[in-house]
Short mmCIF file of C-alpha atoms in Angstrom, two decimals:
data_model
loop_
_atom_site.label_atom_id
_atom_site.label_comp_id
_atom_site.label_asym_id
_atom_site.label_seq_id
_atom_site.Cartn_x
_atom_site.Cartn_y
_atom_site.Cartn_z
CA MET A 1 -0.03 -0.03 0.05
CA HIS A 2 1.31 3.31 -1.07
CA VAL A 3 0.62 6.28 1.31
CA VAL A 4 1.50 9.97 0.59
CA VAL A 5 1.57 11.97 3.89
CA ILE A 6 1.00 15.77 3.32
CA GLY A 7 2.92 17.74 5.89
CA GLY A 8 6.45 17.21 7.43
CA GLY A 9 5.95 18.57 10.86
CA VAL A 10 6.21 16.26 13.80
CA ILE A 11 2.74 14.86 13.17
CA GLY A 12 3.30 14.20 9.68
CA THR A 13 6.73 12.71 10.28
CA CYS A 14 5.50 10.41 13.23
CA THR A 15 2.52 9.28 10.93
CA ALA A 16 5.03 8.37 8.29
CA PHE A 17 7.32 6.55 10.88
CA TRP A 18 4.33 4.28 11.97
CA LEU A 19 3.24 3.69 8.47
CA ALA A 20 6.35 2.64 7.26
CA ARG A 21 6.99 0.30 10.37
CA ALA A 22 3.67 -1.34 9.27
CA GLY A 23 5.01 -2.32 5.90
CA CYS A 24 3.63 0.57 3.91
CA THR A 25 5.35 2.36 1.10
CA VAL A 26 5.49 5.95 2.17
CA THR A 27 6.02 9.29 0.58
CA LEU A 28 6.18 12.18 2.93
CA LEU A 29 5.49 15.60 1.26
CA GLU A 30 6.67 19.00 2.86
CA ARG A 31 6.48 22.18 1.20
CA GLN A 32 9.30 23.95 3.00
CA PRO A 33 13.05 22.88 2.30
CA GLU A 34 13.38 21.01 5.49
CA LEU A 35 11.01 18.95 7.78
CA ALA A 36 9.80 20.76 10.76
CA ALA A 37 10.16 24.39 9.37
CA GLU A 38 6.79 25.64 10.54
CA GLY A 39 4.85 24.74 13.68
CA SER A 40 7.26 22.26 14.90
CA PHE A 41 10.29 24.42 14.44
CA ALA A 42 10.46 26.50 17.67
CA ASN A 43 7.62 25.60 20.04
CA GLY A 44 7.41 25.71 23.78
CA GLY A 45 9.40 22.27 23.85
CA MET A 46 6.97 20.70 26.53
CA LEU A 47 5.67 17.14 26.49
CA HIS A 48 2.84 17.41 29.04
CA ALA A 49 -0.16 15.12 29.48
CA SER A 50 -0.99 17.49 32.47
CA HIS A 51 -2.07 20.33 30.28
CA GLY A 52 -4.66 19.04 27.75
CA GLU A 53 -7.23 21.55 28.78
CA PRO A 54 -8.54 23.31 25.58
CA TRP A 55 -8.59 27.13 25.62
CA ASN A 56 -12.47 27.33 25.70
CA SER A 57 -12.73 27.06 29.28
CA PRO A 58 -15.86 28.88 30.80
CA GLN A 59 -13.63 31.17 32.47
CA ALA A 60 -11.24 31.89 29.47
CA VAL A 61 -14.30 32.70 27.08
CA GLY A 62 -14.83 35.78 29.17
CA GLN A 63 -11.21 36.71 29.42
CA LEU A 64 -10.90 36.40 25.68
CA LEU A 65 -13.68 38.84 24.95
CA ALA A 66 -12.03 41.20 27.34
CA TRP A 67 -8.91 40.81 25.72
CA ILE A 68 -9.86 41.74 21.97
CA GLY A 69 -7.40 44.00 20.53
CA ARG A 70 -5.18 44.08 23.58
CA GLU A 71 -1.36 43.89 22.51
CA ASP A 72 -0.48 43.16 26.22
CA SER A 73 -2.79 40.17 26.64
CA PRO A 74 -1.64 36.43 26.67
CA LEU A 75 -4.58 35.73 23.88
CA LEU A 76 -5.04 38.30 21.36
CA LEU A 77 -7.97 38.48 19.02
CA ARG A 78 -7.52 40.89 16.39
CA PRO A 79 -10.82 42.86 15.76
CA ARG A 80 -10.24 42.64 11.96
CA ARG A 81 -10.39 38.85 12.24
CA LEU A 82 -13.92 38.80 14.00
CA PRO A 83 -16.00 38.49 10.82
CA ALA A 84 -14.18 35.42 9.64
CA LEU A 85 -14.25 33.74 13.04
CA VAL A 86 -18.18 33.82 13.51
CA GLY A 87 -18.87 30.24 12.40
CA TRP A 88 -15.89 28.87 14.07
CA GLY A 89 -16.36 30.95 17.24
CA LEU A 90 -19.89 29.90 17.66
CA GLN A 91 -18.50 26.33 17.78
CA PHE A 92 -15.79 27.38 20.19
CA LEU A 93 -18.27 28.90 22.44
CA ARG A 94 -20.80 25.67 22.04
CA HIS A 95 -18.13 23.53 23.60
CA SER A 96 -17.22 25.88 26.46
CA SER A 97 -19.62 24.40 28.82
CA ARG A 98 -18.11 22.91 31.93
CA SER A 99 -18.91 19.25 30.97
CA ARG A 100 -17.86 19.76 27.37
CA HIS A 101 -14.60 21.21 28.49
CA GLN A 102 -13.90 18.58 30.93
CA ALA A 103 -14.69 15.93 28.33
CA ALA A 104 -12.40 17.48 25.84
CA THR A 105 -9.60 17.67 28.31
CA LEU A 106 -9.90 14.03 29.30
CA ALA A 107 -9.81 13.05 25.80
CA ASN A 108 -6.64 15.06 25.15
CA THR A 109 -5.15 13.62 28.26
CA ARG A 110 -5.68 10.03 27.40
CA LEU A 111 -4.09 10.79 24.08
CA ALA A 112 -1.16 12.81 25.51
CA ARG A 113 -0.43 9.78 28.05
CA TYR A 114 -0.52 7.22 25.04
CA SER A 115 1.58 9.27 23.06
CA LEU A 116 4.37 9.66 25.55
CA GLU A 117 4.32 6.01 25.95
CA VAL A 118 4.83 5.21 22.47
CA MET A 119 7.42 8.18 21.95
CA ALA A 120 9.36 6.29 24.13
CA VAL A 121 9.55 3.43 21.39
CA ILE A 122 10.32 5.93 18.67
CA ARG A 123 13.43 7.49 20.87
CA ARG A 124 14.81 4.01 21.43
CA GLU A 125 14.60 2.70 17.98
CA ALA A 126 15.61 5.96 15.96
CA ALA A 127 18.23 6.78 18.94
CA ILE A 128 16.97 10.33 19.03
CA GLN A 129 18.95 13.06 20.98
CA ASP A 130 16.75 16.12 21.15
CA ASP A 131 18.04 17.99 24.20
CA GLY A 132 15.08 16.48 26.10
CA ALA A 133 14.82 15.93 29.83
CA GLN A 134 12.44 13.71 31.92
CA ALA A 135 12.60 16.05 34.85
CA GLY A 136 8.80 16.88 35.05
CA ILE A 137 7.06 20.44 34.57
CA ALA A 138 6.21 23.01 37.19
CA LYS A 139 3.06 25.29 37.10
CA LEU A 140 3.63 28.53 38.90
CA PHE A 141 0.73 30.65 40.50
CA ARG A 142 0.55 34.21 41.38
CA ASP A 143 -3.01 33.93 42.59
CA GLN A 144 -4.46 31.57 45.48
CA ALA A 145 -7.75 31.22 43.96
CA GLN A 146 -6.13 30.00 40.43
CA LEU A 147 -4.09 27.61 42.35
CA GLU A 148 -7.09 26.20 44.02
CA ALA A 149 -9.04 26.03 40.62
CA ALA A 150 -6.04 24.10 39.12
CA THR A 151 -5.70 21.73 41.81
CA ARG A 152 -9.38 20.78 41.36
CA MET A 153 -8.48 20.06 37.63
CA SER A 154 -5.31 18.16 38.39
CA GLU A 155 -7.10 16.15 41.07
CA LEU A 156 -9.48 15.05 38.19
CA LEU A 157 -6.49 14.43 35.92
CA GLN A 158 -4.84 12.19 38.59
CA GLU A 159 -7.71 9.90 38.29
CA ALA A 160 -6.90 9.61 34.69
CA GLY A 161 -3.33 8.61 35.38
CA VAL A 162 -1.51 12.22 35.68
CA PRO A 163 0.05 12.30 39.18
CA PHE A 164 0.93 15.81 40.38
CA GLU A 165 2.35 17.36 43.68
CA ARG A 166 1.34 20.70 45.12
CA TRP A 167 4.32 22.67 46.39
CA THR A 168 4.15 25.62 48.72
CA ARG A 169 6.42 28.67 47.84
CA ALA A 170 9.09 27.48 50.06
CA GLN A 171 9.12 24.00 48.47
CA LEU A 172 9.29 25.53 44.95
CA LEU A 173 12.27 27.58 45.75
CA ALA A 174 13.73 24.44 47.14
CA ARG A 175 13.35 22.69 43.97
CA GLU A 176 13.86 25.72 41.63
CA PRO A 177 16.21 28.33 43.34
CA ALA A 178 16.16 30.47 40.10
CA LEU A 179 12.87 31.85 40.99
CA ALA A 180 13.95 33.41 44.15
CA GLY A 181 14.06 36.94 42.45
CA CYS A 182 10.38 36.82 42.04
CA ALA A 183 9.43 34.69 45.01
CA ASP A 184 7.27 37.44 46.67
CA ARG A 185 4.75 37.20 43.73
CA LEU A 186 4.24 33.47 43.80
CA VAL A 187 1.94 31.60 46.02
CA GLY A 188 2.76 28.09 45.01
CA ALA A 189 3.14 25.74 42.18
CA LEU A 190 1.70 22.43 40.83
CA TYR A 191 4.31 20.03 39.66
CA TYR A 192 3.85 16.95 37.40
CA PRO A 193 6.57 14.45 37.52
CA GLN A 194 5.70 12.46 34.48
CA ASP A 195 5.75 15.17 32.04
CA ALA A 196 9.03 15.90 30.05
CA SER A 197 10.40 18.25 27.44
CA GLY A 198 12.52 18.15 24.19
CA ASP A 199 13.19 20.07 21.02
CA ALA A 200 10.41 19.14 18.54
CA CYS A 201 12.57 20.25 15.51
CA LEU A 202 15.54 18.09 16.35
CA PHE A 203 13.34 15.06 16.95
CA THR A 204 11.32 15.47 13.80
CA ARG A 205 14.40 16.02 11.60
CA GLN A 206 16.32 13.02 13.04
CA LEU A 207 13.24 10.86 12.99
CA GLY A 208 12.84 11.85 9.06
CA ARG A 209 16.48 10.70 8.61
CA TYR A 210 15.77 7.37 10.30
CA CYS A 211 12.38 6.93 8.21
CA GLN A 212 14.53 7.12 5.20
CA THR A 213 16.40 3.99 6.43
CA LEU A 214 12.82 2.33 6.66
CA GLY A 215 12.18 3.04 2.87
CA VAL A 216 10.14 6.41 3.45
CA GLU A 217 10.48 8.79 0.45
CA LEU A 218 11.05 12.44 1.67
CA ARG A 219 10.18 15.28 -0.72
CA THR A 220 10.90 18.57 0.81
CA GLY A 221 10.12 21.66 -0.97
CA THR A 222 7.00 19.99 -2.72
CA ALA A 223 3.86 22.07 -2.14
CA VAL A 224 0.53 20.29 -2.85
CA HIS A 225 -2.05 22.62 -4.38
CA ALA A 226 -4.88 20.32 -4.87
CA LEU A 227 -6.33 16.75 -4.33
CA VAL A 228 -7.96 14.99 -7.35
CA ALA A 229 -11.03 13.07 -6.59
CA THR A 230 -13.08 10.45 -8.60
CA GLY A 231 -16.50 9.32 -6.91
CA ASP A 232 -15.48 8.41 -3.13
CA ARG A 233 -11.64 8.26 -3.76
CA ILE A 234 -8.74 10.46 -4.09
CA GLU A 235 -6.84 9.75 -7.07
CA ALA A 236 -3.91 11.92 -6.78
CA ALA A 237 -2.16 15.01 -5.21
CA LEU A 238 -1.31 17.73 -7.52
CA THR A 239 2.13 19.35 -6.41
CA ASP A 240 4.26 21.97 -7.91
CA GLN A 241 6.64 19.08 -8.83
CA GLY A 242 3.85 17.36 -10.90
CA ARG A 243 1.05 14.85 -10.16
CA LEU A 244 1.34 12.00 -7.60
CA GLU A 245 -0.83 9.02 -7.27
CA ALA A 246 -1.08 6.82 -4.40
CA ASP A 247 -3.50 4.33 -2.42
CA GLN A 248 -4.08 6.27 0.52
CA PHE A 249 -3.64 10.01 1.38
CA VAL A 250 -3.04 11.65 4.86
CA LEU A 251 -3.38 15.50 5.43
CA ALA A 252 -1.05 16.39 8.35
CA ASN A 253 -0.55 19.76 7.12
CA GLY A 254 -1.95 21.73 10.15
CA PRO A 255 -3.95 24.75 9.57
CA HIS A 256 -3.55 24.26 5.78
CA ALA A 257 -5.69 21.08 5.66
CA PRO A 258 -9.03 23.00 5.25
CA ARG A 259 -7.80 24.53 2.00
CA LEU A 260 -7.14 21.21 0.22
CA LEU A 261 -10.55 19.70 1.60
CA HIS A 262 -12.83 22.94 0.61
CA PRO A 263 -12.87 22.08 -3.12
CA LEU A 264 -13.70 18.33 -2.16
CA GLY A 265 -17.01 19.60 -0.53
CA LEU A 266 -15.51 19.12 3.13
CA ARG A 267 -15.58 21.85 5.50
CA LEU A 268 -13.13 21.44 8.37
CA PRO A 269 -13.24 23.89 11.05
CA ILE A 270 -9.64 24.49 11.74
CA GLU A 271 -8.53 27.90 12.76
CA PRO A 272 -4.89 29.08 12.56
CA VAL A 273 -3.64 30.56 16.09
CA LYS A 274 -0.35 32.20 16.02
CA GLY A 275 2.14 31.35 18.74
CA TYR A 276 5.56 33.08 19.35
CA SER A 277 8.70 31.89 20.88
CA ILE A 278 12.19 33.08 21.69
CA THR A 279 15.09 30.73 22.02
CA LEU A 280 18.28 32.27 23.87
CA ASP A 281 21.66 30.71 23.79
CA VAL A 282 22.51 30.77 27.32
CA ARG A 283 25.94 29.21 27.61
CA GLY A 284 28.02 30.59 30.57
CA ILE A 285 24.86 31.81 32.42
CA ASP A 286 24.41 30.33 35.74
CA GLY A 287 21.25 30.33 37.98
CA LEU A 288 18.72 29.65 35.35
CA PRO A 289 15.71 27.25 35.74
CA ARG A 290 16.49 23.52 35.78
CA LEU A 291 12.75 22.57 35.35
CA PRO A 292 10.55 23.47 32.57
CA LEU A 293 8.16 26.04 33.98
CA ILE A 294 4.87 27.32 33.04
CA ASP A 295 3.66 30.92 34.47
CA ASP A 296 -0.04 30.40 34.86
CA ALA A 297 -1.03 34.12 35.03
CA ARG A 298 1.05 35.19 32.01
CA LYS A 299 0.55 32.13 29.86
CA ILE A 300 4.26 31.63 29.00
CA VAL A 301 6.43 28.58 29.24
CA VAL A 302 10.18 28.59 29.87
CA THR A 303 11.84 25.25 28.90
CA PRO A 304 15.58 24.41 29.33
CA LEU A 305 16.80 22.68 25.97
CA GLY A 306 20.51 21.92 26.54
CA ALA A 307 22.70 25.09 26.26
CA ARG A 308 19.50 27.09 25.20
CA LEU A 309 16.46 28.48 27.05
CA ARG A 310 13.13 28.38 24.93
CA LEU A 311 10.54 30.95 25.99
CA ALA A 312 7.15 30.73 24.32
CA GLY A 313 3.69 31.98 24.82
CA THR A 314 0.86 34.26 23.65
CA ALA A 315 -1.82 33.28 21.14
CA GLU A 316 -2.98 35.38 18.53
CA PHE A 317 -6.13 35.14 16.11
CA ALA A 318 -4.93 36.72 13.22
CA GLY A 319 -5.74 34.36 10.29
CA PHE A 320 -2.71 33.12 8.21
CA ASP A 321 -0.56 36.21 9.19
CA ASP A 322 2.50 34.53 10.61
CA ARG A 323 4.55 37.63 10.73
CA ILE A 324 6.55 38.32 13.85
CA GLN A 325 5.13 41.29 15.63
CA PRO A 326 7.65 43.11 17.64
CA ARG A 327 5.36 44.08 20.49
CA ARG A 328 4.44 40.49 21.08
CA VAL A 329 8.24 39.80 21.16
CA ARG A 330 8.88 42.55 23.57
CA LEU A 331 5.90 41.42 25.85
CA LEU A 332 7.34 37.90 26.07
CA ILE A 333 10.93 39.28 27.13
CA ALA A 334 9.49 41.47 29.55
CA GLN A 335 7.85 38.49 31.17
CA LEU A 336 10.84 36.45 31.27
CA ARG A 337 12.74 39.34 32.95
CA GLU A 338 9.88 39.35 35.47
CA LEU A 339 10.43 35.93 36.25
CA LEU A 340 14.45 36.03 36.50
CA PRO A 341 14.96 39.38 37.50
CA GLN A 342 18.54 38.67 39.08
CA ARG A 343 19.51 37.44 35.44
CA GLU A 344 18.02 40.22 33.39
CA HIS A 345 21.18 41.58 32.11
CA GLU A 346 22.82 38.39 31.12
CA LEU A 347 19.78 37.36 29.23
CA ALA A 348 19.49 40.76 27.66
CA ALA A 349 23.05 40.19 26.12
CA ALA A 350 22.42 36.56 25.38
CA PRO A 351 22.32 35.76 21.49
CA SER A 352 18.34 35.01 20.60
CA SER A 353 15.83 34.41 17.87
CA ALA A 354 12.35 34.95 17.60
CA TRP A 355 9.92 32.82 15.84
CA ALA A 356 6.09 32.70 15.18
CA CYS A 357 4.04 29.81 13.68
CA LEU A 358 0.38 28.92 13.27
CA ARG A 359 -1.12 26.26 15.21
CA PRO A 360 -4.20 24.41 13.96
CA MET A 361 -6.97 24.88 16.56
CA SER A 362 -10.38 22.75 16.40
CA PRO A 363 -13.32 24.45 18.06
CA ASP A 364 -13.40 21.96 20.84
CA GLY A 365 -9.70 21.65 21.31
CA VAL A 366 -9.48 18.06 20.48
CA PRO A 367 -7.31 16.78 17.67
CA ILE A 368 -9.01 15.57 14.47
CA ILE A 369 -7.64 11.97 13.56
CA GLY A 370 -9.21 9.44 11.46
CA PRO A 371 -11.09 8.71 7.99
CA THR A 372 -13.21 10.89 5.94
CA ARG A 373 -16.09 10.21 3.69
CA PHE A 374 -13.53 9.79 0.94
CA ARG A 375 -12.65 6.17 1.54
CA ASN A 376 -8.80 6.77 1.10
CA LEU A 377 -8.39 10.25 2.67
CA TRP A 378 -7.38 10.45 6.22
CA LEU A 379 -6.81 13.41 8.74
CA ASN A 380 -4.28 14.09 11.37
CA THR A 381 -4.65 17.82 12.27
CA GLY A 382 -6.38 20.17 14.64
CA ALA A 383 -3.78 19.57 17.72
CA GLY A 384 -3.57 23.11 18.61
CA HIS A 385 -1.05 23.56 21.52
CA MET A 386 -0.80 19.85 21.97
CA GLY A 387 1.02 19.04 18.67
CA TRP A 388 4.46 18.02 20.06
CA THR A 389 2.84 16.13 22.98
CA ILE A 390 0.37 13.99 21.08
CA ALA A 391 2.18 13.61 17.87
CA ALA A 392 3.77 10.22 18.36
CA GLY A 393 0.44 8.79 19.67
CA ALA A 394 -1.63 10.54 16.95
CA GLY A 395 0.42 9.04 14.25
CA ARG A 396 0.39 5.46 15.85
CA LEU A 397 -3.66 5.78 16.40
CA LEU A 398 -4.21 6.77 12.61
CA CYS A 399 -1.64 4.12 11.38
CA ASP A 400 -3.69 1.39 13.30
CA LEU A 401 -7.03 2.66 11.78
CA MET A 402 -5.50 2.67 8.40
CA SER A 403 -4.14 -0.69 8.83
CA GLY A 404 -7.38 -2.17 10.18
CA ARG A 405 -5.68 -3.01 13.46
CA GLN A 406 -7.61 -2.61 16.82
CA PRO A 407 -6.16 0.60 18.18
CA ALA A 408 -4.80 0.60 21.86
CA LEU A 409 -6.52 3.84 22.44
CA SER A 410 -10.35 4.44 21.56
CA PRO A 411 -10.41 6.79 18.63
CA ALA A 412 -13.96 7.93 19.28
CA ALA A 413 -13.21 11.24 20.64
CA TYR A 414 -10.86 12.18 17.70
CA LEU A 415 -12.91 11.28 14.80
CA PRO A 416 -13.36 13.77 11.88
CA ALA A 417 -17.11 12.48 11.67
CA ARG A 418 -17.91 14.91 14.62
CA TRP A 419 -17.40 17.98 12.04
CA LEU A 420 -17.50 16.54 8.52
#
């Protein structure tokens, strides 16, 4: 069986790996010159089953409306985007009830836990070195009420297999002394010992090279313009390098999947949400965080990656505008300095690079994985902020569905049929 996988980010590459391992002939198409050049290039670096909450929690919806147009907000909705967001936004609101949000959180958590299990298989088999660590993740709180609310959610997730510890401020500083400079603004933390970190770009590119040893054909610099359908089958992908026929097709191209589906009569509700990151070269700088950190109030993450420090955060509903806005970058830098004031001057002098990418967000915040009404067209997209975390598991789940095997994880919550 010849399978064409469209999209060479971490999800598409993991999908190609599992399909090749199952005996398929796989062609992996990526429009950029290299794999992992867009959403997987410089994300937050966290692998967290503990943070599967979609962004449409009942309290977050009210905050989002209050943040419309505010450049200093962690989640920015640009007013010019409002007309195009009406349909998607109504679905987003529809899934923001407490019961639906909780169900979506648990679905993401199950997939994330499964993914971290099978990612270990990939790491061992492909001998991947991605500056990762199994140190857990600490989530910082500045407000007691927010800490209590997060504790209640973590107790729910603990029943689903995600352990956590609640730390006082003193316990947090004992584990992470780098935060001493902002200790007076923190009330405590939640620590998730099974969470991890790693560089998604390093992982994806090393896995891509390993996939070639399994027979996967990598075609970078190849953009897909359309899919050709006859009846209930896709016959070919039309690329800027020519026509490519195959037995099966997988769309793992993130927010760009709807563009290929729309001419086929499929309306997939995926919204691109821009995220930012800054990567600093911190060689020679002492006293930096040893643990990956999430600042709950500021909605940013700080992740050690070997000799680098990755700062990521903010979300921006701006359509397909992936330009780096200097004001948003300055906001991230200011928030890092607030967390680590004693290292402000060293961090200001450190070599750094900023990045922005578009994350594919479904209205319910749950990935879209599985078949379509075209019997040889499959989807693996819509992972939002969870793409790096769920990539290995999403690829394995889709491979099992395509191969007719019984998946280890029920696919029911992720199937495209809920939208198409």
